[in-house]
Short mmCIF file of C-alpha atoms in Angstrom, two decimals:
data_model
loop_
_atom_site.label_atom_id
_atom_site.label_comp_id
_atom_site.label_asym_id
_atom_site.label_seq_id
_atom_site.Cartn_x
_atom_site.Cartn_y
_atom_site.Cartn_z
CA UNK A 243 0.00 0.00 0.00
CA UNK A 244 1.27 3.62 -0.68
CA UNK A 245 2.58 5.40 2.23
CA UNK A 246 0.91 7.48 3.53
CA UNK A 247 1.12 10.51 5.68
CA UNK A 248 -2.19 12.23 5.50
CA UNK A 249 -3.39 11.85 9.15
CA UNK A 250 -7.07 11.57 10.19
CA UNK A 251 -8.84 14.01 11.82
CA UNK A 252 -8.30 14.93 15.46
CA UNK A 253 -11.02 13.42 17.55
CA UNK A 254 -13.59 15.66 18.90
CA UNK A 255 -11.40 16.95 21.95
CA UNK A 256 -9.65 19.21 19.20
CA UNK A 257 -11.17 22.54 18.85
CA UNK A 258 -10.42 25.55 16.52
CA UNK A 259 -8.25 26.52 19.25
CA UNK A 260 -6.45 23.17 19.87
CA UNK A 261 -2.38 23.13 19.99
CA UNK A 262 -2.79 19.07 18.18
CA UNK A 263 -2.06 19.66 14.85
CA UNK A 264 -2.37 16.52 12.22
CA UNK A 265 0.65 16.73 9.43
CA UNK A 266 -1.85 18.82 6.79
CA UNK A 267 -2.44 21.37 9.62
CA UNK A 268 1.15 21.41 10.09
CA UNK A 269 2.36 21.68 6.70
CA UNK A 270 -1.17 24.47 5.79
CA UNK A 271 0.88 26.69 9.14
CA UNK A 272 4.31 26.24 7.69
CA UNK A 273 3.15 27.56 4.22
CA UNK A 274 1.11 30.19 5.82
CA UNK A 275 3.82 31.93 8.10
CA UNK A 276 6.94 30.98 5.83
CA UNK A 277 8.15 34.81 4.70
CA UNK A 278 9.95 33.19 0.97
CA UNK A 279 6.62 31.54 0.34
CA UNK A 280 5.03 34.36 0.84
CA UNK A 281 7.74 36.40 -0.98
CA UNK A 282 7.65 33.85 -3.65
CA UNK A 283 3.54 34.16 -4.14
CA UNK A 284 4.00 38.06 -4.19
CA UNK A 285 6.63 37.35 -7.15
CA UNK A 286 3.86 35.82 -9.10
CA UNK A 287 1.36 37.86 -8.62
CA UNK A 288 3.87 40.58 -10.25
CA UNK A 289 4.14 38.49 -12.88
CA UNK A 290 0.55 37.90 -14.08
CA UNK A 291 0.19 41.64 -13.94
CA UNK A 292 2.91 41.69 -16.10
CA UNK A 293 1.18 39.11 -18.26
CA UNK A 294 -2.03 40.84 -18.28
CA UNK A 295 -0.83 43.79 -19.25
CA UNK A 296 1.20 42.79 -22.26
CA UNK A 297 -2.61 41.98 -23.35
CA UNK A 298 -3.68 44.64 -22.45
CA UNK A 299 -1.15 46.63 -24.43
CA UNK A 300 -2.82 45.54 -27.94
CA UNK A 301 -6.14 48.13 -27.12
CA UNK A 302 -5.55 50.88 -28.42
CA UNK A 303 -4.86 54.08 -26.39
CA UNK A 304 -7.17 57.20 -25.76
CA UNK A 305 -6.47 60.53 -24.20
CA UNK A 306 -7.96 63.91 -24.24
CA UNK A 307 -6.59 67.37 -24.01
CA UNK A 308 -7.92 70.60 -22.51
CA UNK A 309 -5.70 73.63 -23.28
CA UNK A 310 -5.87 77.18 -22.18
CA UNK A 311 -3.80 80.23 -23.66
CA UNK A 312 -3.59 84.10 -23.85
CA UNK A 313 -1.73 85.77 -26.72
CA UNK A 314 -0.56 89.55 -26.46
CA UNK A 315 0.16 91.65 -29.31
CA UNK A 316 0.35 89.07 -32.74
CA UNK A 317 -2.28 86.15 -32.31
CA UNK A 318 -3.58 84.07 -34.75
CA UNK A 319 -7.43 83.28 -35.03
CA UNK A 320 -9.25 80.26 -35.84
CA UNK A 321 -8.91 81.74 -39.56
CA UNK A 322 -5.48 81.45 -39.09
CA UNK A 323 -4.79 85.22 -40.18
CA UNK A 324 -2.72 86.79 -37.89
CA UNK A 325 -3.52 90.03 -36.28
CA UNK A 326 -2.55 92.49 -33.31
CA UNK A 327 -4.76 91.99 -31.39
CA UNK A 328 -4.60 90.39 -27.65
CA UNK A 329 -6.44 87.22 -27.64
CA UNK A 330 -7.39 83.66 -25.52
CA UNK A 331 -8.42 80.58 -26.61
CA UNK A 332 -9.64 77.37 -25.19
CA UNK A 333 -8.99 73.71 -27.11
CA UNK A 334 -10.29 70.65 -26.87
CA UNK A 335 -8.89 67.41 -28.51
CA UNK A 336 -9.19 63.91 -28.38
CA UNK A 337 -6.69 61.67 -29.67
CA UNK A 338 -6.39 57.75 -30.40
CA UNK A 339 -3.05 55.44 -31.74
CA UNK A 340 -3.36 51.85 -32.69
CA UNK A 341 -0.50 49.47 -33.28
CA UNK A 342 -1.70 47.79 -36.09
CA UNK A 343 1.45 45.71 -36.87
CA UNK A 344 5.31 45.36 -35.30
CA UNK A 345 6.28 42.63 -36.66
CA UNK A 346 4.41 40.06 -34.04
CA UNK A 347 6.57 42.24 -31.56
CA UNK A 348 3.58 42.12 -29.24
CA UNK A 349 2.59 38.70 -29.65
CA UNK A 350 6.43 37.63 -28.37
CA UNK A 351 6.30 39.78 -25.71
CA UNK A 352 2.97 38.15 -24.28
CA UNK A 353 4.30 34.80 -24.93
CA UNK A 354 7.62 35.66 -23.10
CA UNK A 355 5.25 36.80 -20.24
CA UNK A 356 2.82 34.16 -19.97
CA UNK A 357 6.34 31.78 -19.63
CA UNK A 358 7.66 34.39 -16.98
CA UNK A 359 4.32 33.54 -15.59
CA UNK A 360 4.59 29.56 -15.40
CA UNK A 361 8.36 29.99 -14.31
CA UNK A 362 7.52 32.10 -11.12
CA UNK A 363 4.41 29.44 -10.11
CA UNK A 364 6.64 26.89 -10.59
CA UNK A 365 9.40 27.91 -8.39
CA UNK A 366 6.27 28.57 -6.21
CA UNK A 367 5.47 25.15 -6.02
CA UNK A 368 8.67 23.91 -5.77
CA UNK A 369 9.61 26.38 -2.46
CA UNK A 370 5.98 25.23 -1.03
CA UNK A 371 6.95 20.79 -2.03
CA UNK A 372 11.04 21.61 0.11
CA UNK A 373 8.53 22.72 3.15
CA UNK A 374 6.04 19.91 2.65
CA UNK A 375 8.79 17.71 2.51
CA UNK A 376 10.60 19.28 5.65
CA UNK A 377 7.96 19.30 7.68
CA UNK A 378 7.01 16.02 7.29
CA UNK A 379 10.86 14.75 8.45
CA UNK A 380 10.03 16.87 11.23
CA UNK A 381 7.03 15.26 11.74
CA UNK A 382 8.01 11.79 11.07
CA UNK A 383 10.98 12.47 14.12
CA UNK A 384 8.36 13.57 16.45
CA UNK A 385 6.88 10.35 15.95
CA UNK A 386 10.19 8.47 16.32
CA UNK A 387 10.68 10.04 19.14
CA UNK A 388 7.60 9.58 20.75
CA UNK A 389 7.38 5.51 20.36
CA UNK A 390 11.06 5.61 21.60
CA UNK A 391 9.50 7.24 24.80
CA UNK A 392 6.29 4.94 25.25
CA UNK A 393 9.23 1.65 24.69
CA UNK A 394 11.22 3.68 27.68
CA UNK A 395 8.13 4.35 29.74
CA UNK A 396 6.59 0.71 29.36
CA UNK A 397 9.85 -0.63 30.43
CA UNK A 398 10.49 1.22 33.38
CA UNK A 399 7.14 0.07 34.58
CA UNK A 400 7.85 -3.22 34.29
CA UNK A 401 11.03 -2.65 36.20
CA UNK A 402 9.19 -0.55 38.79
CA UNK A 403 6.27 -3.54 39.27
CA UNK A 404 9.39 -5.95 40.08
CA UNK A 405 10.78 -3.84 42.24
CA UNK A 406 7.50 -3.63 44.99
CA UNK A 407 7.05 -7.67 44.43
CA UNK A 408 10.99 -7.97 45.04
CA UNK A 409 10.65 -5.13 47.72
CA UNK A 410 8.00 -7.35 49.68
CA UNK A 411 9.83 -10.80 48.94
CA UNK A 412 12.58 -9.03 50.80
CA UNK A 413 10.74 -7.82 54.01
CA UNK A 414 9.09 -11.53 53.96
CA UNK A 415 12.46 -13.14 53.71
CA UNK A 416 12.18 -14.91 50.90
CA UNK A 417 14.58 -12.95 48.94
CA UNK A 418 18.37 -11.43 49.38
CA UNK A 419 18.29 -7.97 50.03
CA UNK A 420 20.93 -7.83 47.63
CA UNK A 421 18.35 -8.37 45.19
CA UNK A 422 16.95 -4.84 45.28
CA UNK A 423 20.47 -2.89 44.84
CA UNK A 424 20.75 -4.06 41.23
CA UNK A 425 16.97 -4.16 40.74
CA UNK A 426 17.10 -0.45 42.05
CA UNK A 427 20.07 0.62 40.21
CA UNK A 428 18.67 -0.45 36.84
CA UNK A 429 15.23 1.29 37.81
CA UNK A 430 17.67 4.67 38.14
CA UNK A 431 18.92 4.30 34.56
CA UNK A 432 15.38 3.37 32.93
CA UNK A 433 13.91 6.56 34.86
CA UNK A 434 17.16 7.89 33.18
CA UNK A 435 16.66 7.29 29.62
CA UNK A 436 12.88 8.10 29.85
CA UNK A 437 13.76 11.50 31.05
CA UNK A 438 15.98 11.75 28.19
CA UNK A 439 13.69 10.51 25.86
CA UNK A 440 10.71 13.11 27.26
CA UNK A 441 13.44 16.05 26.60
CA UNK A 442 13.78 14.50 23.02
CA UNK A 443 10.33 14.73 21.94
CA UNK A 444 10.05 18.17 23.49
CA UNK A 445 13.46 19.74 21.49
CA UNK A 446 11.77 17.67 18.47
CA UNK A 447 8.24 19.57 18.90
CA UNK A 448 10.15 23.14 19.27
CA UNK A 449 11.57 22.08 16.23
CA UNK A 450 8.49 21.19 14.51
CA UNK A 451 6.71 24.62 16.02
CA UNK A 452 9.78 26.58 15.19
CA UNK A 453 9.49 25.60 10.99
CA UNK A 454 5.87 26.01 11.24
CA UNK A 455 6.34 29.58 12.60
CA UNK A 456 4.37 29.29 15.61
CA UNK A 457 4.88 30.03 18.99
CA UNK A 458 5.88 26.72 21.08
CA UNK A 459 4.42 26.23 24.46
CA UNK A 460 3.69 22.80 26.45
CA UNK A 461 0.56 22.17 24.71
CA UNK A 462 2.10 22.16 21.47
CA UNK A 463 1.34 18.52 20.28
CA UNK A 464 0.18 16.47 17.32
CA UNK A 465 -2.00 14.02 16.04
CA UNK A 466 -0.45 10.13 16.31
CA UNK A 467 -1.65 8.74 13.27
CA UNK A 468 -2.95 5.07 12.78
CA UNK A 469 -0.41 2.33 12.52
CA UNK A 470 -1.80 1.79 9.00
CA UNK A 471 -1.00 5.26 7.57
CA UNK A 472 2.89 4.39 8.48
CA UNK A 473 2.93 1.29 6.41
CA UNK A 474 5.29 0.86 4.02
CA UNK A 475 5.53 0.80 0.68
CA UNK A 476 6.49 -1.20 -2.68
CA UNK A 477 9.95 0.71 -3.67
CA UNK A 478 9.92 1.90 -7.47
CA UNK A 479 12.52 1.79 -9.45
CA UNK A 480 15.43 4.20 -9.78
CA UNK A 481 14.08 4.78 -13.80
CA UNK A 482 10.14 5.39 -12.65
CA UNK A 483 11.46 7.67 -10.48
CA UNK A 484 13.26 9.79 -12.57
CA UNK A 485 10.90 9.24 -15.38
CA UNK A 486 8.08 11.22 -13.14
CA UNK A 487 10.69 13.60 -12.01
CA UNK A 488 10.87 14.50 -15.29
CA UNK A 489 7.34 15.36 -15.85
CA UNK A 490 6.15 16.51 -12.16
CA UNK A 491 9.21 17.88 -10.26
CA UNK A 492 8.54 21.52 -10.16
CA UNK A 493 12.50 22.97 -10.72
CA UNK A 494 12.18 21.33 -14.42
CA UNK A 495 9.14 22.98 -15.46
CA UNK A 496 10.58 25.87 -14.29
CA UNK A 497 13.57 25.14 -16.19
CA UNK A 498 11.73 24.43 -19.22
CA UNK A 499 9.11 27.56 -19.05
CA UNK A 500 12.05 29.94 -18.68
CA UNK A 501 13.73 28.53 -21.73
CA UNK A 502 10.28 28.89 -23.94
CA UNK A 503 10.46 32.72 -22.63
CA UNK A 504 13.91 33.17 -23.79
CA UNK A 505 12.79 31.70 -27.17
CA UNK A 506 10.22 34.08 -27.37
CA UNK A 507 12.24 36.87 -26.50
CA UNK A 508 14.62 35.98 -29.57
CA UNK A 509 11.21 36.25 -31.64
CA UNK A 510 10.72 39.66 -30.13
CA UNK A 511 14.05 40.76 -30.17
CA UNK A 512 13.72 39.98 -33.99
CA UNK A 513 10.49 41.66 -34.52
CA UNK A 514 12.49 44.74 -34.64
CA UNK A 515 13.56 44.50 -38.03
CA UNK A 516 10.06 44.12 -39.42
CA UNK A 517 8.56 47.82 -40.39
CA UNK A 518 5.76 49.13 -37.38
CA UNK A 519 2.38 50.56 -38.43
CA UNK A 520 0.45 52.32 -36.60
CA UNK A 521 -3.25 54.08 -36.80
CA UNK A 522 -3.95 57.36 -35.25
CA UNK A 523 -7.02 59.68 -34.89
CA UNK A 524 -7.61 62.92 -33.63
CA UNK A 525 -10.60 65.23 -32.85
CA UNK A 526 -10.36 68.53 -31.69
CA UNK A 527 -12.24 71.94 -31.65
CA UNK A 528 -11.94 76.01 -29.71
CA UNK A 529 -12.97 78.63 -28.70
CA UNK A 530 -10.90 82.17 -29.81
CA UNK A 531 -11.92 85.26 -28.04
CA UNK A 532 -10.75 88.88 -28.95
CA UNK A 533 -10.39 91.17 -26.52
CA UNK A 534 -11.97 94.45 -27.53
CA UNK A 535 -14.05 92.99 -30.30
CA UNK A 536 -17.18 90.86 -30.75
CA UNK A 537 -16.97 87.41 -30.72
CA UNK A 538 -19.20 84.61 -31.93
CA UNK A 539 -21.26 82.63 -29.39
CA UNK A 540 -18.90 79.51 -27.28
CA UNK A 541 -21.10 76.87 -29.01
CA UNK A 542 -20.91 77.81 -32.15
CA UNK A 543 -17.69 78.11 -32.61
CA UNK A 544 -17.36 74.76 -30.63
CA UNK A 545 -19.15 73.34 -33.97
CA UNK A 546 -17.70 75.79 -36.83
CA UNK A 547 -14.04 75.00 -35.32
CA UNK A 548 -14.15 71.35 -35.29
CA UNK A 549 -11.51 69.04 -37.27
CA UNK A 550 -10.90 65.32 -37.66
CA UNK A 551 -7.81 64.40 -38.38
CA UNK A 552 -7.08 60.02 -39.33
CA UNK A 553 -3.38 59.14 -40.24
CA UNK A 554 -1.71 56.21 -41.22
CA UNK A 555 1.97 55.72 -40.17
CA UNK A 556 4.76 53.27 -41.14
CA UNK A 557 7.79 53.24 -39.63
CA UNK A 558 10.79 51.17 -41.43
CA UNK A 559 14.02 50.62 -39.50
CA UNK A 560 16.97 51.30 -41.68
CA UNK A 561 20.31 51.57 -39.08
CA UNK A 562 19.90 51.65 -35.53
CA UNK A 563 23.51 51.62 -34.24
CA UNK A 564 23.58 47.73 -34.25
CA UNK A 565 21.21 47.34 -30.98
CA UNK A 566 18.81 45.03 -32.92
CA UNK A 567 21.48 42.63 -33.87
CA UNK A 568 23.59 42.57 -30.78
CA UNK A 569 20.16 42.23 -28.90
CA UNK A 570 19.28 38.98 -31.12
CA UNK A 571 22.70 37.76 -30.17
CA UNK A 572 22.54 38.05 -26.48
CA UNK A 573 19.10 35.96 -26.82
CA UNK A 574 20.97 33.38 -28.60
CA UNK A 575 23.60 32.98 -26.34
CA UNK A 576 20.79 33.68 -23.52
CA UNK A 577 19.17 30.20 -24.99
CA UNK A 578 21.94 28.36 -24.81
CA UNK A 579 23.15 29.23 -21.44
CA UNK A 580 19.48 27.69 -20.41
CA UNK A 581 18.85 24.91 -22.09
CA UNK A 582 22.42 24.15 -20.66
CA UNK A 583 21.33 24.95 -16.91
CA UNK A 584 18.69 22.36 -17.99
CA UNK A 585 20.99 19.55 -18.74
CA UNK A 586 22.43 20.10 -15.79
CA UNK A 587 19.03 20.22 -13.58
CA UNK A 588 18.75 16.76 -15.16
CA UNK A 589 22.25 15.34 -14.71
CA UNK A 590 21.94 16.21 -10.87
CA UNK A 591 18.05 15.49 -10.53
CA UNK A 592 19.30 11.66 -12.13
CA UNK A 593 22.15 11.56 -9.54
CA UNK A 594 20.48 12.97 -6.64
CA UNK A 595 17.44 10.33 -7.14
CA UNK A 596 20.12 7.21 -7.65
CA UNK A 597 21.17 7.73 -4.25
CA UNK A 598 18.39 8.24 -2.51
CA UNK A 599 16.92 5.13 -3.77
CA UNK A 600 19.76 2.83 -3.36
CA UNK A 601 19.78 4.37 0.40
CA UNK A 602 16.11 3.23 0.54
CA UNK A 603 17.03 -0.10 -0.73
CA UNK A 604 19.42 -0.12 2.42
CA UNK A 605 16.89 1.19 4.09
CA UNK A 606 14.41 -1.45 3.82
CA UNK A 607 17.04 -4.35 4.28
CA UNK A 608 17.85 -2.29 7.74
CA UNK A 609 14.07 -2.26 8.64
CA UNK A 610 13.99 -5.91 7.73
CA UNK A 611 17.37 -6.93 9.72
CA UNK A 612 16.32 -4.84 12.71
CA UNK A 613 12.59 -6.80 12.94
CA UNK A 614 13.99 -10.02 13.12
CA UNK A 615 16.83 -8.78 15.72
CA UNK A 616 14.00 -7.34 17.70
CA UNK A 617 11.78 -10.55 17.43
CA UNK A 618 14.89 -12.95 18.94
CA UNK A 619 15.92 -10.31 21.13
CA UNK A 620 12.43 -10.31 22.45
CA UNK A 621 12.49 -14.12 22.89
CA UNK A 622 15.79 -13.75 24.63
CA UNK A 623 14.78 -11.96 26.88
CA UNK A 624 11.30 -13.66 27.37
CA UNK A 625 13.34 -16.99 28.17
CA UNK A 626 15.83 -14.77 30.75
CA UNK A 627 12.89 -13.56 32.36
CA UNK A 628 11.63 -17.05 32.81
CA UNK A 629 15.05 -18.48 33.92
CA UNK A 630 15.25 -15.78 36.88
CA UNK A 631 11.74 -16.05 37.95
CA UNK A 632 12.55 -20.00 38.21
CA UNK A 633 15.78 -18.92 40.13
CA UNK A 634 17.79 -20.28 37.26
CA UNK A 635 19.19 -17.13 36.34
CA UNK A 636 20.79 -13.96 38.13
CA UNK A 637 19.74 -10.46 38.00
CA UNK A 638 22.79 -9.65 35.59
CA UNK A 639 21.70 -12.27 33.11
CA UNK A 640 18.23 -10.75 33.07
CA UNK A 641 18.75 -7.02 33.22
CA UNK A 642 21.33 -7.86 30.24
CA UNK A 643 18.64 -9.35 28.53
CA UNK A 644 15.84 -6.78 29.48
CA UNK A 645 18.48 -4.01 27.69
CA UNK A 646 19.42 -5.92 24.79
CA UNK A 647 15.97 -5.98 24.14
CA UNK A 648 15.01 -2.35 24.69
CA UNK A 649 18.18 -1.59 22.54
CA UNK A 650 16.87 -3.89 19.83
CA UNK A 651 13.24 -2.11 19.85
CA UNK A 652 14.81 1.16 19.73
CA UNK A 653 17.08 0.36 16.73
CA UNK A 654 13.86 -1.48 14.97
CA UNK A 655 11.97 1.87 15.66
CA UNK A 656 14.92 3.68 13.84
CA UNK A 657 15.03 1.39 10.90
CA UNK A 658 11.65 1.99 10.35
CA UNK A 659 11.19 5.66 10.63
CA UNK A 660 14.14 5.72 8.44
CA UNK A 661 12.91 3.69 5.65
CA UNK A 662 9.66 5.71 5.99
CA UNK A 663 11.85 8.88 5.09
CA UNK A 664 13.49 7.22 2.62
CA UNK A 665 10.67 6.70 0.88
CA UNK A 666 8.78 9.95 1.58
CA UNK A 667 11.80 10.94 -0.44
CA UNK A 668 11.28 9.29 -3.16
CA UNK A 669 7.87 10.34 -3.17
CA UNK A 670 9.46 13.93 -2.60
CA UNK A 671 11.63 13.36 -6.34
CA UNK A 672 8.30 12.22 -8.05
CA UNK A 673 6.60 15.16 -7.51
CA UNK A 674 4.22 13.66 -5.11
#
C-alpha cells in the first residue's frame, strides 16, 4: 500500500483553538507563516500583472486634451490670419493610436510573459513541495521520538512492578536484600533514559513549532496517526522515479518555461527588423476670443471650429547603431546558457534520485534486519525472564537481557522511521 502521511482528523477533543495539529495542519501553518513563500507568491502575482498587461497593451490608447492660452500683441485666429490683437483661446482634442502591426513584436512579448508567468508558479510550487517535505521529516521524528518514549516508559514500569514484588519478597524473607540494589540501580537508569527521551520529543516539537512559525508552548502537540498510515511501501525503481521527475518535479518545469520565454524573447528581439504601423485619430475643436471685439457665441464656434484628423503611419528601421542585432545575439547565447542549466538540472536530478533510492534499498534491508533482531531479542529476553523467575538465572543475566531488548526495539523503531523517510523521499523526487 502507498505510504501514507495524510493523518485523520483529530477526535472531537480538538477545537479551533487546539495546539494538536495533524501533518496537513502542520504543513497548511508552515506555508502560511513561511516569509519566501510568501515572498515567492507576491513574485507571481507581479508576474501575471505583467502578463495581463502585455494583453492589455494591444487596445488601443485614448487621451484627451484641454488647453488654455492668452496671446498679447500678434495672435492668430481660428482663420489662421494673424492680427494684433490680444487674444485667448480654449482647445479641446481627443486623440487615439493603434499598433496595427510590429512585426508580431507584441505577440512575443505576451508569450515571453505568460512563460515568466509559469516559471515564477513553478518555483512557487517547488519552495511550497522543500517545506512539505521538511515538515514532514520533522514530523516523522516527532513520531520516532515519541514511540522511543512509550518503549522507555513501558519498560520502566515493568522494572518498577518488580521492584514492589521484590521489595516485599525481601521484608518476607524470601529474597536477598541484595536483590533490590541491582533491581534499584537499573530502575535509576530506565527513569534515566525516559527523562531523556521526554526532553527528546520536546526539542523535536520546538523544532516542529519553530518551521511552522508558531509560537511553542507545552501544549504544542500532534496528532499520532494510525499504525496503518505508516505502512510501508512497494519501492519503485530508480528509472520510474526519474521518469516522473521528469514530468512533475517543479525545478524542471521551471527550467523548461524559462527557456520557452527566452525563445520568445529571440522572436521579439527579432520583430524589430520588421517595419511598425500604426493608426492614429484625432478630434479637436476652440474657442478664440478677442479682446476688444465681438466674438461669436462659445457653441458655435465649438461646432464651426471642429476638425478630424485620421493618419496612417509606417515606420521602417533602416540603421539603428547595431542594438537590434547585438540584442538577437545576447538571446541566442541567452538560450543556450538555459537549455544548458537544464541539462544540468537533469544530470543532478538523475544523480540525486540514484542515491536516494539505493539508500532506501538499504533502508528497507535495515528495517527488515532490525525486525527479526528485535523478534529474537524479544524471545531472549522472554526466556531470561523465565530463567530468573525460576531462580535459574541472576539479576545480571536478566537485566542484560531486558536491555538488549530495549536496545533492539529502539534500533527497529529507527530502521523503520528511516525507511519511511526514505521513501517519503522518493515520493518527494516524483513530484508527489
Amino acid at each position: 500500500m502507498k505510504t501514507r502521511l495524510i493523518i485523520i482528523f483529530a477526535m472531537c477533543a480538538l477545537t479551533a483553538r487546539s495546539e494538536v495539529f495533524t501533518l496537513e495542519q502542520c504543513i497548511d501553518s508552515a506555508l502560511q507563516n513561511n516569509i519566501s513563500v510568501q515572498q515567492q507568491r507576491n513574485q507571481y502575482q507581479l508576474q501575471r500583472l505583467q502578463y495581463n498587461q502585455q494583453k492589455q497593451n494591444l487596445a488601443p490608447s485614448i487621451s484627451g486634451n484641454i488647453g488654455q492660452s492668452f496671446s498679447f500683441g500678434r495672435a492668430t485666429g481660428a482663420d489662421n490670419v494673424t492680427v494684433s490683437q490680444n487674444m485667448a483661446n480654449t482647445s479641446f482634442g481627443l486623440n487615439a493610436n493603434l499598433l496595427l502591426f510590429d512585426g508580431l513584436g507584441m505577440k512575443y512579448r505576451i508569450d515571453e510573459a505568460r512563460q515568466n508567468m509559469q516559471t515564477s508558479e513553478a518555483e512557487t510550487e517547488g519552495l511550497e513541495t522543500d517545506i512539505r517535505m521538511n515538515i514532514s521529516t520533522m514530523f516523522l521524528q516527532v513520531l520516532l521520538n515519541k514511540e522511543l518514549l512509550a518503549v522507555a516508559d513501558t519498560q520502566l514500569q515493568v522494572t518498577r512492578q518488580k521492584l514492589e514484588r521484590n521489595t516485599e519478597l525481601v521484608r518476607e524473607g524470601r529474597l536477598a536484600e541484595g536483590e533490590l540494589y541491582t533491581l534499584q540501580a537499573q530502575a535509576a537508569k530506565e527513569e534515566h533514559s525516559m527523562l531523556q527521551a521526554e526532553n527528546t520529543v520536546r526539542l523535536s516539537l520546538l523544532d516542529l513549532a519553530q518551521a511552522m512559525n508558531v509560537v511553542y508552548d507545552e501544549t504544542f502537540d500532534i496528532v499520532t496517526p494510525l499504525p496503518e498510515d505508516l505502512e510501508g511501501t512497494l519501492l519503485p525503481t530508480n528509472e520510474q522515479v526519474y521518469e516522473s521527475a521528469i514530468v512533475n518535479r517543479a525545478e524542471i518545469r521551471a527550467a523548461e518555461s524559462k527557456l520557452k520565454a527566452q525563445e520568445s524573447a529571440l522572436k521579439g528581439a527579432k520583430s524589430a527588423y520588421s517595419p511598425t504601423l500604426t493608426a492614429g485619430a484625432n478630434f479637436g475643436t476652440g474657442y478664440y476670443h478677442r479682446f476688444g471685439d465681438t466674438n461669436e457665441a462659445f457653441g458655435k464656434q465649438l461646432g464651426d471650429n471642429l476638425q478630424t484628423n485620421v493618419a496612417l503611419n509606417l515606420s521602417i528601421p533602416i540603421f539603428d547603431k547595431m542594438q537590434t542585432p547585438n540584442t538577437v545575439k545576447r538571446q541566442k547565447i541567452a538560450i543556450e546558457n538555459q537549455k544548458l542549466a537544464i541539462t544540468q538540472t537533469k544530470q543532478t536530478l538523475r544523480k540525486d534520485i540514484d542515491q536516494a533510492y539505493y539508500n532506501a534499498l538499504a533502508a528497507q534491508t535495515q528495517q527488515s534486519s532490525a525486525e527479526r533482531a528485535a523478534e529474537s531479542a524479544k524471545e531472549a529476553y522472554r526466556y531470561a525472564e523465565q530463567k530468573y523467575e525460576a531462580g535459574r538465572a541472576t539479576s545480571y543475566e536478566y537485566y542484560e537481557a531486558k536491555n538488549n531488548y530495549m536496545k533492539a526495539v529502539s534500533e527497529q523503531l529507527q530502521a523503520k522511521y528511516n525507511y519511511l523517510f526514505r521513501v517519503k523521499i522518493l515520493e518527494y523526487y516524483m513530484g508527489k
